[in-house]
Structure formats: C-alpha cells, structure tokens
PDB file of C-alpha atoms and ligand atoms in Angstrom:
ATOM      1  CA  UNK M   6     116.534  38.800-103.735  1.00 96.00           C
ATOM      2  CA  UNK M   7     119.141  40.972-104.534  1.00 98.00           C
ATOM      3  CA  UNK M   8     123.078  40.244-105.670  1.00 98.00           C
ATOM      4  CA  UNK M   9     125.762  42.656-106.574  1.00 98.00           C
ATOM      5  CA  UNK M  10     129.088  41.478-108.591  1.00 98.00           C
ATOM      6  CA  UNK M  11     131.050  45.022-108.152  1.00 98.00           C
ATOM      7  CA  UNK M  12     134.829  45.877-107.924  1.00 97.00           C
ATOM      8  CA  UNK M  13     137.390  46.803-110.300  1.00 97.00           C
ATOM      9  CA  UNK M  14     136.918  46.854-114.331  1.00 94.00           C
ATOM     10  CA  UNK M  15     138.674  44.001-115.796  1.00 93.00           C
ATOM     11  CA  UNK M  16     138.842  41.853-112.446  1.00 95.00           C
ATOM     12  CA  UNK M  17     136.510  39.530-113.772  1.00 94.00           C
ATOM     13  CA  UNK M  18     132.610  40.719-112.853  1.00 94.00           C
ATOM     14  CA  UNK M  19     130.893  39.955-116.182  1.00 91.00           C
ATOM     15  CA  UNK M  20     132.557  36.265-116.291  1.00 91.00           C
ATOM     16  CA  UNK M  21     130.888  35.577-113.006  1.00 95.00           C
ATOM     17  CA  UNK M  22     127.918  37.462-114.067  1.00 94.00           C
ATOM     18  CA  UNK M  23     127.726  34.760-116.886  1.00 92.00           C
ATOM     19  CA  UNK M  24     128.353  31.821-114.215  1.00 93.00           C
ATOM     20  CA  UNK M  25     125.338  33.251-113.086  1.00 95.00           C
ATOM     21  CA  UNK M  26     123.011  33.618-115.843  1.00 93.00           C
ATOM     22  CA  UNK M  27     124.289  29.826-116.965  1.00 92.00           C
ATOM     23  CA  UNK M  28     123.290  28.658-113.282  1.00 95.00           C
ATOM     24  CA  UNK M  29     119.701  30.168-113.283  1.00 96.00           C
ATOM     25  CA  UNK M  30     118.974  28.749-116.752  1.00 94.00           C
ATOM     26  CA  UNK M  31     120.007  25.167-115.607  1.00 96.00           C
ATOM     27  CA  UNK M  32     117.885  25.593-112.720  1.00 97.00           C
ATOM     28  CA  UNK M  33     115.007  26.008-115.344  1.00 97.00           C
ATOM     29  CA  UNK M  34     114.687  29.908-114.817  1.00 97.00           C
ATOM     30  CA  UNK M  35     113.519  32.123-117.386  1.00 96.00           C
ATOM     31  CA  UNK M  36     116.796  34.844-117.251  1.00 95.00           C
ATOM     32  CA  UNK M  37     116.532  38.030-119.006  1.00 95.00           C
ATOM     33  CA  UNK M  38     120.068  39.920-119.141  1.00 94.00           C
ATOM     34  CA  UNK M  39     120.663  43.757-119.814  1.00 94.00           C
ATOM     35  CA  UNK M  40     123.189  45.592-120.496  1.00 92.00           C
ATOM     36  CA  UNK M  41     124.116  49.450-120.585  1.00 90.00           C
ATOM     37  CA  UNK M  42     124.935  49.612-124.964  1.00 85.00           C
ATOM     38  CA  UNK M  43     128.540  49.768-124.916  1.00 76.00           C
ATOM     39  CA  UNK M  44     129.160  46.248-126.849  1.00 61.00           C
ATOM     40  CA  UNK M  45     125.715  46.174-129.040  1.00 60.00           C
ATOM     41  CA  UNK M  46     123.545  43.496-127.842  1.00 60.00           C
ATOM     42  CA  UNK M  47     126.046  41.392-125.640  1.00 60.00           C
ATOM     43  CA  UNK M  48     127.297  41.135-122.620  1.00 58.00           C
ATOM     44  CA  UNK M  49     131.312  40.587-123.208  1.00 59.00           C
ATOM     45  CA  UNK M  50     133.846  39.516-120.912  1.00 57.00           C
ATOM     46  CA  UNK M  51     137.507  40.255-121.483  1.00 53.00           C
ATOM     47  CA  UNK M  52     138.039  36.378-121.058  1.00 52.00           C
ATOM     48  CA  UNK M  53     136.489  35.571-124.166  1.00 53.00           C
ATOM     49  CA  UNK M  54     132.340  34.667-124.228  1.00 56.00           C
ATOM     50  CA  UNK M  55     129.930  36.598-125.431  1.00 61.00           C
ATOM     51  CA  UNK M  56     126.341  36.010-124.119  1.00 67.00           C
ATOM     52  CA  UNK M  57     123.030  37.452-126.055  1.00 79.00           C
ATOM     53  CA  UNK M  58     121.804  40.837-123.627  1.00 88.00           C
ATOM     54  CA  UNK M  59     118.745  43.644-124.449  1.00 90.00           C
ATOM     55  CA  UNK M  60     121.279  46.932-124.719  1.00 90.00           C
ATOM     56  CA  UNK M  61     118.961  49.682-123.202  1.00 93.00           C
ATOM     57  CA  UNK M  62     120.014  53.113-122.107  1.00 93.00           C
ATOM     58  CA  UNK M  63     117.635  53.665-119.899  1.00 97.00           C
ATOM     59  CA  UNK M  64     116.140  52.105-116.578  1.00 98.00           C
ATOM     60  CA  UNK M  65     112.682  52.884-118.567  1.00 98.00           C
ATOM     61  CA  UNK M  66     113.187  50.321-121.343  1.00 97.00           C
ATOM     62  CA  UNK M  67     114.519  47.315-118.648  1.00 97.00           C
ATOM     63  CA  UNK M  68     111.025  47.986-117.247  1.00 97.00           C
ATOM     64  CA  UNK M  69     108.960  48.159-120.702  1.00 97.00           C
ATOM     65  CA  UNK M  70     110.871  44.685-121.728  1.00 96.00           C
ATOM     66  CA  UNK M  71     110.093  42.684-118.701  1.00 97.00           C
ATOM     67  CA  UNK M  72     108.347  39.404-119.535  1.00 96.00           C
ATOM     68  CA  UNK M  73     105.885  38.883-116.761  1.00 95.00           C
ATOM     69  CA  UNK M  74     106.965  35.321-115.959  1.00 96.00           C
ATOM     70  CA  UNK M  75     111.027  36.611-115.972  1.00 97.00           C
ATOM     71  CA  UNK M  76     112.967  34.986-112.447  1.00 98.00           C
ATOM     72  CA  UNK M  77     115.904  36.246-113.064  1.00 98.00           C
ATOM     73  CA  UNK M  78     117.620  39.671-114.150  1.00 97.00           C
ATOM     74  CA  UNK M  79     120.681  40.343-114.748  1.00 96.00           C
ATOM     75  CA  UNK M  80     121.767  43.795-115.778  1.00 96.00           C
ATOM     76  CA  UNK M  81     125.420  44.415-116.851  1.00 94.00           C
ATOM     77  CA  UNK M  82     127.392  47.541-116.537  1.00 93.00           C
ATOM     78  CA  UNK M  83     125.301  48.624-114.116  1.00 96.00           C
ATOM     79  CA  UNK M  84     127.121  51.960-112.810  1.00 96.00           C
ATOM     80  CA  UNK M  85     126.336  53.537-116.541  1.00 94.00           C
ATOM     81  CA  UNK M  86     122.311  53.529-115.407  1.00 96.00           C
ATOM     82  CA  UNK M  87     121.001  56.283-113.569  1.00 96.00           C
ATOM     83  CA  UNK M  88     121.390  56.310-110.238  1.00 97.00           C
ATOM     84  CA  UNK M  89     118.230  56.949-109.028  1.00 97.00           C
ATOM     85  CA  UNK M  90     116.153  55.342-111.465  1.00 98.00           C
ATOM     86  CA  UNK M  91     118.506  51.786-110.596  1.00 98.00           C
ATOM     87  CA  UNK M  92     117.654  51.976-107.098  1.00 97.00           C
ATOM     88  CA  UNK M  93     113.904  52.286-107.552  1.00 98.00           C
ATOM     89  CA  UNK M  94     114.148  49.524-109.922  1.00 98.00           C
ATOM     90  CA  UNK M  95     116.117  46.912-107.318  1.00 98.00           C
ATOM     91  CA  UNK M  96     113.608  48.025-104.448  1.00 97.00           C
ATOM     92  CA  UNK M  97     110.361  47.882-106.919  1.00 97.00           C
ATOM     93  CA  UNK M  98     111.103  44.189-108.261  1.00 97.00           C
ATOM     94  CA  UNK M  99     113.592  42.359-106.061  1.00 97.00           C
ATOM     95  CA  UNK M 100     110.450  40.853-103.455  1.00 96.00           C
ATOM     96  CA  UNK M 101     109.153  38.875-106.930  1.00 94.00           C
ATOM     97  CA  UNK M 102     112.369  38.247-108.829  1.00 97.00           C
ATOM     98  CA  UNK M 103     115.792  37.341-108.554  1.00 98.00           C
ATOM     99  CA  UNK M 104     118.145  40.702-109.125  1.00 98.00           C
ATOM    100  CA  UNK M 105     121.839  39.989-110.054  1.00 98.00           C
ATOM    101  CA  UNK M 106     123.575  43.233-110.733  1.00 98.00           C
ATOM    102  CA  UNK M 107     126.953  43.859-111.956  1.00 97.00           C
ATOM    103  CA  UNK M 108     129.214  46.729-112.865  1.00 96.00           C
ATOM    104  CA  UNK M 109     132.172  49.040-111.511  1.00 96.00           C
ATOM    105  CA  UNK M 110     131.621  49.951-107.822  1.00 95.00           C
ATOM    106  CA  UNK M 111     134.365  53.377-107.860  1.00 95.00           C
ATOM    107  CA  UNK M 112     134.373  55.372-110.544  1.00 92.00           C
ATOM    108  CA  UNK M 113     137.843  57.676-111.587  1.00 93.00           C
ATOM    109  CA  UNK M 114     137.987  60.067-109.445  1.00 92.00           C
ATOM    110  CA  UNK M 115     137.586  57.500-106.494  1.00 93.00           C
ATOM    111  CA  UNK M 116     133.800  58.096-105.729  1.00 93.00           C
ATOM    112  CA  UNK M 117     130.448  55.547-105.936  1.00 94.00           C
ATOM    113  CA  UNK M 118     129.942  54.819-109.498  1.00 94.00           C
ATOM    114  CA  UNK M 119     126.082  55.457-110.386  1.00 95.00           C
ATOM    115  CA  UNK M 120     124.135  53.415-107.779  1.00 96.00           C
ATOM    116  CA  UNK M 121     126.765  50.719-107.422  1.00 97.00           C
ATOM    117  CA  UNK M 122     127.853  51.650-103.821  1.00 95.00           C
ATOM    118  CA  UNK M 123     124.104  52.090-102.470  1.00 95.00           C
ATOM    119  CA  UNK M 124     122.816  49.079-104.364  1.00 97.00           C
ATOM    120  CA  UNK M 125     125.649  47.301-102.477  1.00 97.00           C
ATOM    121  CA  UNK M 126     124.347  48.242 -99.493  1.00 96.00           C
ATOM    122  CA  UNK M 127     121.263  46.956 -99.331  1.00 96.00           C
ATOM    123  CA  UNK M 128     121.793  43.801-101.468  1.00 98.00           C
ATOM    124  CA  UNK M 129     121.777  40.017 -99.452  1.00 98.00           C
ATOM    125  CA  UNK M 130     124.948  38.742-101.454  1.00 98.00           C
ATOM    126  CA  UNK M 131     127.886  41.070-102.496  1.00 98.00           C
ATOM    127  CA  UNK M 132     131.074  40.004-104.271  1.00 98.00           C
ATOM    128  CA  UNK M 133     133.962  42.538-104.832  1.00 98.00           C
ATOM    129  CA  UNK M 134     136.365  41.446-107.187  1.00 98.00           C
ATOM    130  CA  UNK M 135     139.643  42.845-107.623  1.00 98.00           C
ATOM    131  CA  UNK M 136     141.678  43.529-110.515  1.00 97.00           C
ATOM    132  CA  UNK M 137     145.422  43.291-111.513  1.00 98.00           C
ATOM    133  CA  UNK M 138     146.855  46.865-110.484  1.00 98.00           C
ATOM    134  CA  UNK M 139     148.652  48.627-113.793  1.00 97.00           C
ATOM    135  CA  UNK M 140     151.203  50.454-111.758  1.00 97.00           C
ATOM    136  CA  UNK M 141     152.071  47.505-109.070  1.00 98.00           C
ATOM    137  CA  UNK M 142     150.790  44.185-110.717  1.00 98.00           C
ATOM    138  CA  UNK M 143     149.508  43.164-107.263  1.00 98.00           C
ATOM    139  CA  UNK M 144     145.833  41.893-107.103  1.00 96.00           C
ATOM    140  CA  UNK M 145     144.362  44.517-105.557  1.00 97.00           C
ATOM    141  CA  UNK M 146     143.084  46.387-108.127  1.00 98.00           C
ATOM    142  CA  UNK M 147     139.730  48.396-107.066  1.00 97.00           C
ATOM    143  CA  UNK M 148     139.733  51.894-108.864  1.00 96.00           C
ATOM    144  CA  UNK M 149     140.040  53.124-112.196  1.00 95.00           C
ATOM    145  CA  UNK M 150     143.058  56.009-113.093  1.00 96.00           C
ATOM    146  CA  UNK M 151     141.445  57.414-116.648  1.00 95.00           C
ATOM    147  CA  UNK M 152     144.083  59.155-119.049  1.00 95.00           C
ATOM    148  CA  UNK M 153     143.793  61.478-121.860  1.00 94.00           C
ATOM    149  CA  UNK M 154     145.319  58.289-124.525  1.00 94.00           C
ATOM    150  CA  UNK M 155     145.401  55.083-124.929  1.00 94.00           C
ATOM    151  CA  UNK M 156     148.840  54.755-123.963  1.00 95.00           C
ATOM    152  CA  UNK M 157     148.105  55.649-120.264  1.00 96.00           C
ATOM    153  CA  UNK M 158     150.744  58.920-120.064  1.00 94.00           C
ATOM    154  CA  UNK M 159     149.040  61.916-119.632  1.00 94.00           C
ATOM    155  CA  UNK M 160     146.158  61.340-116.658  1.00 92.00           C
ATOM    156  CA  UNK M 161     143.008  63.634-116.823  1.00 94.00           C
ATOM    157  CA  UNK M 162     142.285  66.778-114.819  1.00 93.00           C
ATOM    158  CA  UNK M 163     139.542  67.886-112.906  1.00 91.00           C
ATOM    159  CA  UNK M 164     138.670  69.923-116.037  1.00 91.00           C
ATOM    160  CA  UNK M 165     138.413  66.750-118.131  1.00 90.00           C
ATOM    161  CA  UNK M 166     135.049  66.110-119.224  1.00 86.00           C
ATOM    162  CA  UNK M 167     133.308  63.663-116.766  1.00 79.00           C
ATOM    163  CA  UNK M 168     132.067  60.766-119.120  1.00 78.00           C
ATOM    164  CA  UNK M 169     134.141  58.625-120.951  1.00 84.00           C
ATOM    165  CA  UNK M 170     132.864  55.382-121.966  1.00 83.00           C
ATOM    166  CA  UNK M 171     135.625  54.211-124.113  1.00 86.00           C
ATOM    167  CA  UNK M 172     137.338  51.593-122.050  1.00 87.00           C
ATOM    168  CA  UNK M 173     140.688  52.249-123.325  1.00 91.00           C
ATOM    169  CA  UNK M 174     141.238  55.028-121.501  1.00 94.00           C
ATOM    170  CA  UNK M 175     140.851  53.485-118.048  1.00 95.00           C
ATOM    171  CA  UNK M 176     143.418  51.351-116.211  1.00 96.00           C
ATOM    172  CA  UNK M 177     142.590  49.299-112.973  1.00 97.00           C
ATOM    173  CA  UNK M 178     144.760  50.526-109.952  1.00 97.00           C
ATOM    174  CA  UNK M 179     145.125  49.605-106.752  1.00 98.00           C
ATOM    175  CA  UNK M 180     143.913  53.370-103.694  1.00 98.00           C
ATOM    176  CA  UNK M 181     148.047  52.748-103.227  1.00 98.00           C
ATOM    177  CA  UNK M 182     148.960  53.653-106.818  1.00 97.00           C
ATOM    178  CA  UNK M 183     145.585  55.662-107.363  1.00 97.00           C
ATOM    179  CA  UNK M 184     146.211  59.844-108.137  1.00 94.00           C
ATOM    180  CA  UNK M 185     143.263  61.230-108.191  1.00 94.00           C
ATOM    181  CA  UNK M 186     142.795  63.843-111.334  1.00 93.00           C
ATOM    182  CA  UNK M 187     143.749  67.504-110.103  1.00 92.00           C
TER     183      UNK M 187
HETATM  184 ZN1   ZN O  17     149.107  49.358-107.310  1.00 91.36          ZN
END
C-alpha cells in the first residue's frame, strides 16, 4: 500500500504526514518515519510539532534501518531522495508494508521534483495540497519561485546553481504568478 501527501511547500504536507503517523500508532502499528536531514532528526511542520524521524541521506540507510516487524513508513521530504533509488524502494516494500510518502511534487523551475510525480502515479491514495500563493494570496499555491535572498527580489537564472536546500529562498506560487528562471 502506497500513499503520497505532495503539493506545494508550506501548504501543509508534513502536518498531515503527522496525522498519519499518530493514526497508525493508535491503530497499534509499529511506524518508523524518515526524513531527508534538513531539520536534524525531526520531522517539522511550519504549524508548530515536531515528531522524532531517522535523518538519512540516502535511500541505502532507510533500507539498512528497517526493523523487520515495521507496518508503517513514512519518509518526509521525499523529493530530496534520489529518484531512482525512491522508486525501487516504494515498488520493493509496498506489497508487505504500509508506504506513506510526503514531499514537494514541482520543483522551481516547474518540473517533477525527484520521484514525487512518478511515485504519484502509481500510488492507491494521493493528496495534493495547496499552498497560499506569495504574489496573489489565493490558495492555489502548487510551485515554488526560488530567489537569490531572503527577501524574495532578485529570482534565479537558469545559470543559478540547481540545489538549494535552504528553505528561505523559496516562495509558494500559484503556475498564474509562476516565472520560470531564464
Ligand atoms: Zn498567484
């Protein structure tokens, strides 16, 4: 079984990604959570819980930590995994365990982010969640616009190194508002 939380950053994916995790544990699961290591050993939602996660870089280590009697995994940040290795890992495990994956579906310059999109595809439950658009304010938030500071005033280029990981260089916008780096 396999269940994707994607959509926009800040629109709310890790909080239900923690409704989750809460749910499976009151059903009596055993829940193991990971998360990509950009907030050390938690999973943290911008509305204010933390909850304990392994912070791995690699799809390798998820694999070398698995308890064998885990139900459910839950892996946060998702798009930050490789691609590849991601998918393998969903198709390998998701007959025997419960797979809830969540993490930004489009990345800034409008394409799939990691394996988000094709995990999407092939998962039973989906939910895309949108955020509050920067430029507009309406709720339909589902791409990022990245920018060279933290203000949000100059946007990047196409010459712009591709990773960035610090969030405060990212803004949720809505493909109306969206300018793709040129
Ligand atoms: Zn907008």
């Amino acid at each position: 079984m396999l269940e994707v939380i994607a959509g926009a950053m800040e629109a709310g994916k890790t909080w239900l990604l923690y409704k989750r995790i809460s749910d499976a544990k009151l059903m009596g699961k055993k829940v193991q959570v990971f998360a990509y290591p950009v907030h050390e050993g938690h999973v943290v939602s911008r509305v204010g819980f933390k909850s304990k996660a392994i912070t791995v870089p690699t799809v390798a280590e998820i694999e070398s930590q698995l308890e064998p009697d885990v139900d459910t995994i839950a892996i946060d940040d998702a798009q930050l995994f490789n691609a590849h290795d991601l998918t393998n890992f969903c198709n390998k495990h998701r007959k025997n365990v419960e797979i809830i994956i969540a993490g930004v579906q489009l990345d800034c310059f409008g394409e799939n982010f990691g394996a988000m999109v094709e995990i999407m595809g092939r998962a039973e439950n989906v939910s895309v969640l949108l955020g509050v658009c920067e430029t507009c304010k309406k709720q339909t938030a589902l791409v990022s616009q990245r920018y060279r500071d933290k203000e949000h005033t100059i946007p990047i280029t196409i010459d712009d190194p591709k990773i960035e990981l610090r969030k405060e260089f990212y803004a949720p916008v809505c493909w109306d508002c969206y300018q793709p780096p040129v």
